[in-house]
Coordinates of C-alpha atoms and ligand atoms in Angstrom, one line a residue:
Chain A
M26 CA -46.7 -19.2 -1.7
S27 CA -48.9 -16.4 -2.9
I28 CA -47.6 -12.8 -2.8
A29 CA -50.2 -11.9 -0.2
S30 CA -49.2 -14.7 2.2
L31 CA -45.5 -13.9 1.6
R32 CA -46.1 -10.3 2.5
R33 CA -48.1 -11.3 5.6
Y34 CA -45.2 -13.6 6.5
L35 CA -42.6 -10.8 6.0
S36 CA -44.5 -8.3 8.0
L37 CA -45.0 -10.8 10.8
A38 CA -41.3 -11.6 10.7
S39 CA -40.5 -7.9 10.9
S40 CA -42.8 -7.3 13.9
I41 CA -41.2 -10.2 15.7
S42 CA -37.7 -8.8 15.0
R43 CA -39.0 -5.5 16.3
L44 CA -40.0 -7.1 19.6
V45 CA -36.6 -8.8 19.9
K46 CA -34.4 -5.9 18.7
P47 CA -35.0 -2.6 20.2
S48 CA -36.3 -0.5 17.4
L49 CA -34.8 2.8 16.5
G50 CA -37.7 4.7 17.9
G51 CA -37.8 2.7 21.1
N52 CA -38.0 4.6 24.3
G53 CA -34.6 3.4 25.3
Y54 CA -33.1 5.7 22.8
A55 CA -35.4 8.6 23.2
A56 CA -34.0 9.6 26.5
S57 CA -30.4 8.9 25.7
S58 CA -29.8 11.7 23.2
T59 CA -30.6 15.4 23.1
Y60 CA -29.8 15.4 19.5
A61 CA -32.2 14.1 16.8
L62 CA -29.3 13.8 14.3
Q63 CA -25.6 13.9 14.6
T64 CA -22.9 13.4 12.1
V65 CA -19.4 12.4 13.0
G66 CA -16.6 12.6 10.5
L67 CA -19.0 12.2 7.6
N68 CA -17.6 11.9 4.1
V69 CA -19.7 11.1 1.0
Y70 CA -18.3 10.2 -2.4
Y71 CA -20.0 9.8 -5.8
G72 CA -17.7 7.5 -7.6
G73 CA -14.2 8.9 -6.9
R74 CA -15.5 12.4 -6.2
K75 CA -15.7 13.6 -2.7
I76 CA -18.9 15.5 -2.3
L77 CA -19.1 16.0 1.5
D78 CA -15.8 16.4 3.5
N79 CA -15.6 15.7 7.2
V80 CA -19.1 17.0 8.1
N81 CA -19.7 17.2 11.9
L82 CA -23.1 18.5 12.9
A83 CA -25.6 18.1 15.7
V84 CA -29.3 18.8 15.3
P85 CA -31.1 19.4 18.6
R86 CA -34.5 17.7 18.8
N87 CA -37.7 19.6 18.1
T88 CA -35.9 22.5 16.4
V89 CA -35.7 23.7 12.9
F90 CA -32.3 23.2 11.5
A91 CA -31.4 25.0 8.3
I92 CA -28.7 23.9 5.9
M93 CA -27.8 26.8 3.6
G94 CA -25.2 27.1 0.9
P95 CA -24.7 27.9 -2.8
S96 CA -25.7 25.6 -5.6
G97 CA -23.7 22.4 -5.8
S98 CA -22.3 22.7 -2.3
G99 CA -23.8 19.3 -1.3
K100 CA -26.9 20.3 0.6
S101 CA -29.2 17.8 -1.1
T102 CA -26.6 15.1 -0.7
L103 CA -26.3 15.8 3.0
L104 CA -30.0 15.7 3.4
R105 CA -30.2 12.3 1.6
V106 CA -27.6 10.9 4.0
F107 CA -30.0 11.4 6.8
N108 CA -32.6 8.9 5.4
R109 CA -30.1 6.8 3.5
L110 CA -31.8 7.8 0.2
V111 CA -28.3 8.6 -1.0
E112 CA -27.9 4.9 -1.4
L113 CA -30.2 4.9 -4.3
A114 CA -27.3 6.2 -6.4
P115 CA -25.3 3.1 -7.2
N116 CA -22.0 4.9 -7.1
A117 CA -22.5 6.6 -3.7
R118 CA -20.3 5.8 -0.7
V119 CA -20.8 7.0 2.8
E120 CA -18.0 7.1 5.5
G121 CA -18.3 8.1 9.1
R122 CA -21.2 7.9 11.5
V123 CA -24.7 9.4 11.3
L124 CA -26.6 9.1 14.6
L125 CA -30.3 9.2 14.7
F126 CA -31.3 9.7 18.3
G127 CA -28.0 8.3 19.3
R128 CA -28.0 5.3 17.0
N129 CA -25.7 5.0 14.0
I130 CA -28.0 4.5 11.0
Y131 CA -25.2 3.2 8.8
D132 CA -24.6 0.3 11.2
P133 CA -24.9 -3.0 9.2
S134 CA -27.7 -4.1 11.6
V135 CA -29.9 -1.2 10.7
D136 CA -32.6 -1.6 8.1
P137 CA -32.8 1.4 5.8
M138 CA -36.6 1.0 5.5
E139 CA -36.8 1.4 9.3
V140 CA -34.8 4.6 9.1
R141 CA -37.0 6.0 6.3
R142 CA -40.1 5.4 8.3
Q143 CA -38.7 7.7 11.0
V144 CA -37.2 10.3 8.8
G145 CA -39.7 11.7 6.3
M146 CA -38.8 13.8 3.3
V147 CA -40.2 16.6 1.2
F148 CA -38.6 17.4 -2.1
Q149 CA -37.7 20.5 -4.1
N150 CA -40.4 20.0 -6.7
P151 CA -43.8 19.0 -5.4
N152 CA -44.0 15.4 -6.4
P153 CA -47.3 13.9 -5.3
F154 CA -48.0 10.7 -7.2
P155 CA -50.0 11.8 -10.2
H156 CA -51.9 8.5 -10.6
L157 CA -53.2 8.7 -7.0
S158 CA -55.9 10.7 -5.4
I159 CA -55.2 13.3 -2.7
Y160 CA -56.3 10.7 -0.1
D161 CA -54.3 7.9 -1.5
N162 CA -51.1 10.0 -1.6
V163 CA -51.4 10.6 2.1
A164 CA -52.4 7.0 2.8
L165 CA -49.6 5.4 0.8
G166 CA -47.0 5.6 3.6
P167 CA -49.3 4.2 6.3
R168 CA -50.4 1.5 3.9
L169 CA -46.9 0.5 3.0
N170 CA -46.0 0.3 6.6
G171 CA -49.2 -1.2 8.0
L172 CA -49.8 1.8 10.3
A173 CA -53.6 1.6 10.3
R174 CA -55.6 -1.4 11.3
N175 CA -58.7 -0.5 9.4
G176 CA -60.2 2.0 7.1
E177 CA -61.5 4.2 9.9
E178 CA -58.1 4.4 11.4
L179 CA -56.6 5.3 8.1
D180 CA -59.2 8.0 7.5
R181 CA -58.4 9.5 10.8
L182 CA -54.6 9.4 10.1
V183 CA -55.1 11.0 6.7
E184 CA -57.2 13.7 8.2
W185 CA -54.7 14.3 11.0
A186 CA -51.8 14.6 8.5
L187 CA -53.7 16.9 6.2
R188 CA -54.6 19.1 9.2
K189 CA -51.0 19.2 10.3
A190 CA -50.1 20.3 6.8
A191 CA -52.7 23.0 6.8
L192 CA -54.4 21.6 3.8
W193 CA -57.5 19.8 5.3
D194 CA -59.9 22.7 4.9
E195 CA -59.0 23.1 1.2
V196 CA -59.4 19.4 0.3
R197 CA -61.8 17.9 2.7
D198 CA -64.5 17.8 0.0
R199 CA -62.3 16.6 -2.8
L200 CA -60.2 13.9 -1.2
H201 CA -60.7 11.5 -4.1
E202 CA -59.7 13.8 -6.9
P203 CA -56.3 13.3 -8.5
A204 CA -53.5 15.1 -6.6
T205 CA -52.5 16.8 -9.8
R206 CA -55.6 19.1 -9.7
L207 CA -54.1 21.0 -6.8
S208 CA -52.0 24.1 -7.2
G209 CA -48.3 24.0 -6.8
G210 CA -48.4 25.2 -3.2
Q211 CA -51.2 22.8 -2.3
Q212 CA -49.2 20.0 -3.9
Q213 CA -46.2 20.8 -1.7
R214 CA -48.4 20.8 1.4
L215 CA -49.8 17.5 0.3
C216 CA -46.3 16.1 0.1
I217 CA -45.7 17.4 3.6
A218 CA -48.9 15.6 4.7
R219 CA -47.7 12.5 2.9
A220 CA -44.4 12.5 4.9
I221 CA -46.1 13.5 8.2
A222 CA -48.6 10.6 7.9
L223 CA -45.9 8.2 8.9
K224 CA -45.5 10.2 12.1
P225 CA -41.7 10.5 11.6
R226 CA -39.5 11.9 14.2
V227 CA -37.4 13.9 11.8
L228 CA -38.6 15.7 8.7
L229 CA -36.2 16.5 5.9
M230 CA -37.1 19.3 3.4
D231 CA -35.0 20.0 0.3
E232 CA -35.7 23.5 -0.7
P233 CA -39.4 23.1 -0.2
T234 CA -40.3 26.5 -1.5
A235 CA -37.8 26.9 -4.3
N236 CA -40.5 26.5 -7.0
L237 CA -43.4 28.2 -5.3
D238 CA -44.9 31.7 -5.5
P239 CA -44.2 34.0 -2.5
E240 CA -47.6 33.5 -0.9
S241 CA -47.3 29.7 -1.0
S242 CA -43.8 30.0 0.3
R243 CA -44.9 32.1 3.2
R244 CA -47.5 29.5 4.2
I245 CA -45.0 26.7 4.1
E246 CA -42.5 28.6 6.1
Q247 CA -45.1 29.2 8.7
L248 CA -46.0 25.5 8.6
I249 CA -42.4 24.5 9.2
V250 CA -42.2 26.6 12.3
E251 CA -45.4 25.0 13.6
L252 CA -44.3 21.5 12.8
R253 CA -41.3 21.9 15.2
D254 CA -43.5 20.8 18.1
D255 CA -44.0 17.4 16.5
V256 CA -40.9 16.7 14.6
T257 CA -37.3 17.9 14.2
V258 CA -37.1 19.7 10.9
V259 CA -34.0 19.8 8.8
V260 CA -34.5 22.2 5.9
V261 CA -32.2 22.9 3.0
T262 CA -32.4 26.4 1.5
H263 CA -30.2 28.5 -0.7
S264 CA -31.8 31.6 0.7
P265 CA -30.2 33.1 3.8
G266 CA -33.4 35.1 4.3
Q267 CA -35.4 31.9 4.6
A268 CA -32.9 30.4 7.0
A269 CA -33.1 33.5 9.2
R270 CA -36.9 33.5 9.2
I271 CA -37.6 29.9 10.1
S272 CA -34.6 28.2 11.7
D273 CA -33.3 27.8 15.3
H274 CA -29.9 26.6 14.1
V275 CA -28.1 27.0 10.8
A276 CA -25.2 25.4 9.1
F277 CA -23.4 27.0 6.2
L278 CA -22.2 24.5 3.7
F279 CA -19.6 25.4 1.0
S280 CA -18.0 23.0 -1.4
G281 CA -18.9 20.0 0.8
R282 CA -17.5 21.5 4.0
I283 CA -19.3 23.0 7.0
V284 CA -17.9 26.5 7.1
E285 CA -20.0 27.6 10.1
V286 CA -22.7 26.2 12.3
G287 CA -24.6 27.5 15.3
P288 CA -27.7 29.2 16.6
T289 CA -29.3 31.1 13.8
R290 CA -29.2 34.5 15.6
E291 CA -25.6 34.2 16.4
V292 CA -24.6 33.1 12.9
F293 CA -26.5 36.0 11.3
T294 CA -25.5 38.7 13.7
R295 CA -21.9 37.7 14.4
P296 CA -20.7 35.4 11.6
R297 CA -17.3 34.1 12.5
S298 CA -16.2 33.4 8.9
E299 CA -15.9 36.0 6.2
L300 CA -17.3 33.5 3.7
T301 CA -20.5 33.2 5.8
E302 CA -20.8 36.9 6.0
R303 CA -20.5 37.2 2.2
F304 CA -23.1 34.5 1.7
I305 CA -25.6 36.1 4.1
T306 CA -25.2 39.5 2.6
G307 CA -25.8 38.1 -0.8
A308 CA -22.3 38.9 -2.0
L309 CA -21.8 35.3 -2.9
G310 CA -23.5 33.5 -5.7
Chain B
M27 CA -33.2 30.3 -52.6
R28 CA -33.2 28.0 -49.6
V29 CA -37.0 27.8 -49.5
R30 CA -37.0 26.9 -53.2
S31 CA -34.6 24.0 -52.9
D32 CA -36.5 22.7 -49.9
R33 CA -39.6 22.8 -52.0
L34 CA -37.8 20.9 -54.7
L35 CA -36.8 18.2 -52.3
F36 CA -40.3 18.0 -51.0
Y37 CA -41.7 17.4 -54.5
A38 CA -39.0 15.0 -55.3
L39 CA -39.7 12.8 -52.3
L40 CA -43.5 13.2 -52.4
P41 CA -44.0 10.2 -54.6
F42 CA -42.5 7.9 -52.1
G43 CA -44.9 9.1 -49.4
G44 CA -47.6 8.8 -52.0
I45 CA -46.8 5.2 -52.8
V46 CA -47.4 4.2 -49.2
V47 CA -50.8 5.9 -49.1
A48 CA -51.7 4.5 -52.5
L49 CA -50.7 1.0 -51.6
F50 CA -52.8 1.1 -48.4
A51 CA -55.8 2.4 -50.3
L52 CA -55.3 -0.3 -52.9
L53 CA -55.1 -3.0 -50.3
I54 CA -58.3 -1.9 -48.7
N55 CA -59.9 -1.6 -52.0
V56 CA -59.0 -5.2 -53.0
L57 CA -60.1 -6.6 -49.7
V58 CA -63.4 -4.8 -49.8
D59 CA -64.2 -5.5 -53.4
N60 CA -63.4 -9.2 -53.1
S61 CA -65.3 -9.6 -49.8
I62 CA -68.5 -8.2 -51.1
P63 CA -69.7 -11.4 -53.0
I64 CA -69.6 -13.6 -49.9
L65 CA -71.1 -10.9 -47.6
E66 CA -73.9 -10.5 -50.1
R67 CA -74.4 -14.2 -50.3
E68 CA -74.3 -15.0 -46.6
G69 CA -75.0 -11.8 -44.9
L70 CA -74.5 -11.8 -41.1
N71 CA -74.3 -15.5 -41.1
F72 CA -70.7 -15.1 -42.3
F73 CA -69.8 -13.8 -38.9
T74 CA -72.1 -15.8 -36.7
S75 CA -71.8 -19.3 -38.1
P76 CA -69.1 -21.7 -37.0
Q77 CA -69.5 -23.8 -40.1
W78 CA -66.8 -23.8 -42.7
R79 CA -68.1 -26.0 -45.6
P80 CA -66.4 -26.1 -48.9
S81 CA -68.2 -28.0 -51.6
E82 CA -67.7 -29.0 -55.3
T83 CA -71.3 -28.0 -55.7
P84 CA -71.4 -24.2 -55.4
G85 CA -75.0 -24.3 -54.0
E86 CA -73.8 -26.3 -51.0
E87 CA -70.9 -24.1 -50.2
F88 CA -71.1 -22.3 -46.9
Y89 CA -68.5 -20.3 -45.0
G90 CA -68.8 -19.0 -41.4
I91 CA -65.9 -17.3 -39.8
L92 CA -66.9 -17.6 -36.2
A93 CA -64.6 -20.5 -35.2
P94 CA -61.4 -18.9 -36.5
L95 CA -62.5 -15.5 -35.1
Y96 CA -63.0 -17.2 -31.8
G97 CA -59.7 -18.9 -32.1
T98 CA -57.9 -15.7 -32.9
I99 CA -59.3 -14.0 -29.9
Y100 CA -58.8 -17.0 -27.6
T101 CA -55.1 -17.5 -28.6
S102 CA -54.4 -13.8 -28.4
I103 CA -56.0 -13.6 -24.9
I104 CA -53.8 -16.5 -23.8
A105 CA -50.8 -14.8 -25.3
V106 CA -51.3 -11.4 -23.6
A107 CA -52.3 -13.0 -20.3
I108 CA -49.0 -14.7 -20.2
A109 CA -47.0 -12.0 -21.8
L110 CA -48.2 -9.1 -19.7
P111 CA -46.9 -10.1 -16.3
T112 CA -43.8 -11.4 -18.0
S113 CA -43.1 -8.1 -19.7
V114 CA -43.8 -6.0 -16.7
S115 CA -41.5 -8.2 -14.6
L116 CA -38.8 -8.1 -17.3
A117 CA -39.1 -4.3 -17.6
V118 CA -38.7 -3.8 -13.8
F119 CA -35.9 -6.3 -13.7
V120 CA -33.9 -4.8 -16.5
T121 CA -34.5 -1.2 -15.3
D122 CA -34.1 -1.5 -11.5
L123 CA -32.4 -4.7 -10.5
A124 CA -30.1 -6.0 -13.2
P125 CA -26.5 -4.8 -12.9
P126 CA -25.5 -2.5 -15.9
R127 CA -23.7 -5.2 -17.9
L128 CA -26.5 -7.6 -17.6
R129 CA -29.0 -4.9 -18.4
E130 CA -27.3 -4.2 -21.8
L131 CA -27.3 -7.9 -22.5
F132 CA -31.0 -8.3 -21.7
I133 CA -32.0 -5.3 -23.8
G134 CA -30.0 -6.6 -26.7
L135 CA -31.3 -10.1 -26.4
V136 CA -34.9 -8.9 -26.2
D137 CA -34.4 -6.8 -29.4
V138 CA -32.9 -9.8 -31.2
M139 CA -35.9 -12.0 -30.1
A140 CA -38.3 -9.4 -31.5
G141 CA -36.5 -9.5 -34.8
L142 CA -36.3 -13.3 -35.3
P143 CA -38.1 -14.6 -38.4
T144 CA -41.4 -16.0 -37.1
I145 CA -40.9 -19.3 -38.9
L146 CA -38.3 -20.1 -36.3
Y147 CA -40.7 -19.7 -33.5
G148 CA -43.1 -21.9 -35.5
I149 CA -40.7 -24.7 -36.1
W150 CA -39.5 -24.7 -32.5
G151 CA -43.1 -24.5 -31.3
A152 CA -44.3 -27.4 -33.4
L153 CA -41.3 -29.7 -33.0
V154 CA -40.2 -29.1 -29.5
L155 CA -42.7 -27.1 -27.5
A156 CA -45.9 -28.8 -28.5
P157 CA -44.9 -32.4 -27.5
F158 CA -43.2 -31.1 -24.4
L159 CA -46.2 -29.1 -23.3
K160 CA -48.6 -32.0 -23.9
D161 CA -46.6 -34.4 -21.7
R162 CA -45.4 -32.1 -19.1
L163 CA -48.0 -29.5 -18.7
M164 CA -51.3 -30.1 -20.4
D165 CA -51.8 -33.8 -19.4
P166 CA -51.0 -33.1 -15.8
L167 CA -53.2 -30.0 -15.7
H168 CA -56.1 -31.9 -17.2
T169 CA -55.6 -34.8 -14.8
Y170 CA -55.4 -32.7 -11.6
L171 CA -57.3 -29.6 -12.5
G172 CA -59.8 -31.0 -15.1
F173 CA -62.7 -29.4 -13.3
V174 CA -61.5 -26.0 -14.5
P175 CA -63.2 -25.3 -17.9
L176 CA -59.9 -24.1 -19.3
F177 CA -58.3 -27.6 -18.7
S178 CA -61.4 -29.7 -19.1
C179 CA -60.4 -31.7 -22.2
Q180 CA -57.8 -34.3 -22.7
P181 CA -55.3 -33.0 -25.2
V182 CA -55.0 -35.4 -28.1
T183 CA -51.8 -33.9 -29.6
G184 CA -49.6 -31.0 -28.6
Y185 CA -51.2 -28.8 -31.3
T186 CA -53.7 -26.8 -29.4
V187 CA -55.0 -23.3 -28.8
F188 CA -52.9 -23.3 -25.6
T189 CA -49.7 -24.1 -27.5
A190 CA -50.3 -21.4 -30.1
G191 CA -51.1 -18.9 -27.3
L192 CA -47.9 -19.7 -25.5
I193 CA -45.8 -19.3 -28.7
L194 CA -47.6 -16.1 -29.4
A195 CA -46.7 -15.0 -25.8
L196 CA -43.1 -15.6 -26.5
M197 CA -43.3 -13.6 -29.7
V198 CA -45.0 -10.6 -28.2
V199 CA -43.0 -10.4 -25.0
P200 CA -40.1 -8.6 -26.5
F201 CA -42.4 -6.1 -28.1
M202 CA -44.5 -5.4 -25.1
T203 CA -41.4 -5.3 -22.9
A204 CA -39.9 -2.6 -25.1
V205 CA -43.0 -0.4 -24.7
I206 CA -43.3 -1.0 -20.9
R207 CA -39.6 -0.6 -20.3
E208 CA -39.5 2.7 -22.1
A209 CA -42.3 4.0 -20.0
Y210 CA -41.0 2.6 -16.8
S211 CA -37.4 3.9 -17.2
R212 CA -38.7 7.4 -18.0
I213 CA -40.4 7.8 -14.6
P214 CA -38.7 10.8 -13.1
D215 CA -36.3 9.9 -10.3
T216 CA -38.1 12.2 -7.9
Y217 CA -41.0 9.7 -7.7
R218 CA -38.6 6.8 -7.1
E219 CA -37.1 8.8 -4.3
A220 CA -40.6 9.6 -3.0
V221 CA -41.6 6.0 -2.7
Y222 CA -38.4 4.9 -1.1
S223 CA -38.6 7.9 1.3
L224 CA -41.9 6.4 2.6
G225 CA -40.1 3.2 3.8
A226 CA -41.0 1.1 0.8
T227 CA -39.2 -2.1 0.0
D228 CA -37.9 -2.7 -3.5
Y229 CA -40.9 -4.7 -4.3
E230 CA -43.3 -2.1 -2.9
A231 CA -41.5 0.6 -4.8
A232 CA -41.7 -1.3 -8.1
R233 CA -45.3 -2.0 -7.5
T234 CA -46.1 1.7 -6.9
L235 CA -44.1 2.8 -9.9
V236 CA -45.6 0.2 -12.2
S237 CA -49.1 1.4 -11.2
M238 CA -48.0 4.8 -12.2
I239 CA -47.5 3.8 -15.8
R240 CA -50.8 1.9 -16.1
P241 CA -51.8 3.8 -19.3
A242 CA -48.6 2.7 -21.0
I243 CA -49.1 -0.9 -19.9
L244 CA -52.6 -0.8 -21.3
A245 CA -51.2 0.5 -24.6
A246 CA -48.6 -2.3 -24.6
L247 CA -51.5 -4.8 -24.1
L248 CA -53.5 -3.5 -27.0
L249 CA -50.4 -3.4 -29.3
G250 CA -49.4 -6.9 -28.2
F251 CA -52.9 -8.2 -28.7
G252 CA -52.9 -6.7 -32.2
R253 CA -49.6 -8.4 -33.0
A254 CA -50.8 -11.7 -31.6
A255 CA -54.1 -11.6 -33.6
G256 CA -52.3 -11.0 -36.9
E257 CA -49.4 -13.5 -36.5
T258 CA -49.7 -16.3 -39.0
I259 CA -47.0 -18.8 -39.6
A260 CA -46.0 -19.7 -36.0
V261 CA -49.7 -20.1 -35.2
S262 CA -50.6 -22.2 -38.1
L263 CA -47.8 -24.6 -37.3
T264 CA -49.0 -25.0 -33.7
V265 CA -52.7 -24.4 -33.3
G266 CA -53.9 -27.6 -34.9
N267 CA -56.0 -26.0 -37.6
S268 CA -59.3 -27.5 -36.9
A269 CA -62.5 -25.4 -36.6
S270 CA -63.9 -25.7 -33.2
I271 CA -65.3 -23.5 -30.5
S272 CA -64.5 -24.7 -27.1
A273 CA -63.8 -23.2 -23.7
C274 CA -61.1 -25.7 -23.3
A275 CA -57.6 -24.5 -24.2
F276 CA -56.3 -28.0 -25.0
T277 CA -58.3 -28.5 -28.2
P278 CA -57.0 -27.8 -31.6
G279 CA -58.3 -24.6 -33.1
Y280 CA -58.1 -22.2 -35.9
T281 CA -57.2 -18.5 -36.2
I282 CA -58.2 -16.2 -39.1
A283 CA -54.6 -15.8 -40.2
S284 CA -53.9 -19.5 -40.1
L285 CA -57.2 -20.2 -41.9
I286 CA -56.2 -17.9 -44.8
A287 CA -52.6 -19.4 -44.9
N288 CA -53.9 -22.9 -45.0
Q289 CA -56.8 -22.6 -47.4
F290 CA -55.6 -20.1 -49.9
A291 CA -53.8 -22.5 -52.1
N292 CA -56.9 -24.6 -52.9
A293 CA -59.4 -21.8 -52.6
G294 CA -59.5 -21.6 -56.4
L295 CA -61.2 -25.1 -56.5
Y296 CA -64.3 -23.7 -55.1
R297 CA -66.5 -20.9 -56.3
H298 CA -67.0 -18.8 -53.1
M299 CA -64.0 -19.7 -51.0
T300 CA -61.7 -17.0 -52.3
S301 CA -64.2 -14.3 -51.5
A302 CA -64.7 -15.8 -48.0
L303 CA -60.9 -15.7 -47.4
Y304 CA -60.8 -12.1 -48.5
A305 CA -63.6 -11.2 -46.1
A306 CA -61.6 -13.0 -43.4
G307 CA -58.6 -10.9 -44.3
L308 CA -60.7 -7.8 -44.1
I309 CA -61.8 -8.7 -40.5
L310 CA -58.2 -9.2 -39.6
L311 CA -57.3 -5.8 -41.0
V312 CA -60.1 -4.2 -39.0
I313 CA -59.0 -5.9 -35.8
G314 CA -55.4 -5.0 -36.3
L315 CA -56.1 -1.4 -37.3
A316 CA -58.5 -0.9 -34.3
L317 CA -56.1 -2.4 -31.8
N318 CA -53.0 -0.6 -33.1
T319 CA -54.8 2.7 -33.4
A320 CA -56.1 2.5 -29.9
G321 CA -52.7 1.4 -28.6
L322 CA -50.7 4.1 -30.4
Y323 CA -53.3 6.7 -29.4
M324 CA -52.9 5.7 -25.7
L325 CA -49.2 5.7 -26.0
A326 CA -49.1 9.2 -27.6
R327 CA -51.4 10.5 -24.9
W328 CA -49.3 9.0 -22.2
R329 CA -46.2 10.6 -23.6
K330 CA -47.8 14.0 -23.1
T331 CA -48.4 13.5 -19.4
R332 CA -46.0 14.6 -16.7
V333 CA -44.6 11.2 -16.0
G334 CA -44.5 9.9 -19.6
R335 CA -42.5 12.8 -21.1
Ligands
ATP414 N1 -25.9 10.8 -8.4 C1 -24.8 11.6 -8.5 N2 -23.7 11.1 -9.1 C2 -22.6 11.9 -9.2 N3 -22.6 13.2 -8.8 C3 -23.6 13.7 -8.1 C4 -24.8 13.0 -8.0 N4 -25.7 13.7 -7.4 C5 -25.1 14.9 -7.1 N5 -23.9 14.9 -7.6 C6 -22.9 16.0 -7.5 O1 -22.7 16.3 -6.2 C7 -22.5 17.7 -6.0 C8 -23.5 18.2 -4.9 O2 -24.8 18.0 -5.3 P1 -26.1 18.4 -4.4 O3 -27.2 18.1 -5.2 O4 -25.9 17.8 -3.1 O5 -25.9 20.0 -4.3 P2 -26.9 21.1 -3.8 O6 -26.2 21.9 -2.7 O7 -28.1 20.4 -3.3 O8 -27.1 22.0 -5.0 P3 -28.5 22.7 -5.5 O9 -28.6 24.0 -4.6 O10 -28.2 23.1 -6.9 O11 -29.6 21.8 -5.3 C9 -22.8 18.4 -7.3 O12 -21.6 18.7 -7.8 C10 -23.5 17.3 -8.1 O13 -23.1 17.4 -9.4
MG415 MG1 -30.2 20.4 -4.0

């Protein structure tokens, strides 16, 4: 059997199984949960080391949820739990439940590929594929997942994603140039477009502005707030200021534990924990 | 004080560096000097004629290098055509899929294979692989797919261009795998995470990452081709050593290296043959130098890119 026919067979098989099994994104789930993400008794280990300790969180849908905390507190690890990317590390182990719109994504019946299609991710360093053009970077996800039936549909999807990422006007005339020609801030918005093109229901962002200049950071912060209408955004930041500016809810993570979580205004105006207060005021590393 | 002693060491070791340069210059000088007579005698015909005609009468001698040149390129193309997909697959397997223990074993094994004396490949190729290939692969391919030009002739023995190409493939796989694996395993994790975050399967992720190191793969291809073109003993034991130019891979052929190895001993019996063999050697040197320079240049440029560093 040729690779092409094997792939066709596999995608056929998966669309049949999607008909039979309700998919994660099926409407049956959508109504059942007010939370996009929930963790229940979540522990994560790398080898023997416990990185996340009994994390319990709930991320309301269509909000911006910030995870803040000092370096090494486990923010990136927590984020990677939400799309099962944590499993790429061979020594990682996850305990507890993680509910995506009410369904446990660590249930053995769940396909991690299906989870990742619904939970997009943007990384700390802009990482567009350097061998691909601007267009092909955005088109990669839809191509891998067969989201467009023809070139025209793909063109429309790419344009839509680039507009959502507030990049379209800057790149419309150079879609076929290598992605690496863009500035750092543009590259990061391209990565947002790449993730958005899959029309995910949740968007994870790991310190998306950590390596950008202030002006580019400001644009991306503004973008995050706008994206809230389409997706639920979970954004990791080590900057309390950023969390205050863009988030509706915030969790403060310290040494793998949630110290405090709640509506951003409350946490920032009346922190319940002294540790949180020290972090917010910058008294903590 | 320090500077002076370093100087001293520099001058003390300089001769050793000088020896290498001198040897190389000498080699080229000898090849060129000895090639001139045949090139003056035959001119361009040396390159364009398929005839290789030794004769006791110097006036009737004629040497054309086209058939061995063709054979060199043909066997090398077969070799890299087989070795390239094999090496890429092996690199991906070892880097991404093999459990750590198995990975070490594979890396070690591939290194050992790269270092084996080539005569071993030659003997095994001639005694085991050639008859096996004829009965089990070449005969059936000719019978059922004889309309394909590549398979259009009935193999008479197992000693064919195809057999030599396959042996060469085995010999360059370890080498090409090493180059490709190095590039593949250096791809920063963030790109791996990026592909997987887009819902890619393992296969799709590997395919995307492999396309990312295309320049390194091209470099491996050039370097592998260079190696295959210059390989001598294993080829001359399996290629059949008969001057012919045919599209069919199941005929015996010649390569420049095997021609030189086979003919050098009796070249002294003829007036012009030695010079012809030197000229053949010169061509081999030029091919090898060109391919290796191009390959190494690509590799060096690749290592300066964001992904290759
Ligand atoms: N693959 C891994 N194997 C073992 N330990 C790991 C691995 N990845 C991360 N860690 C450890 O887990 C802990 C939490 O790391 P994580 O990257 O989640 O922190 P972080 O809060 O994102 O920090 P930063 O702000 O520096 O990005 C760290 O001590 C880190 O060393
Ligand atoms: Mg981090």
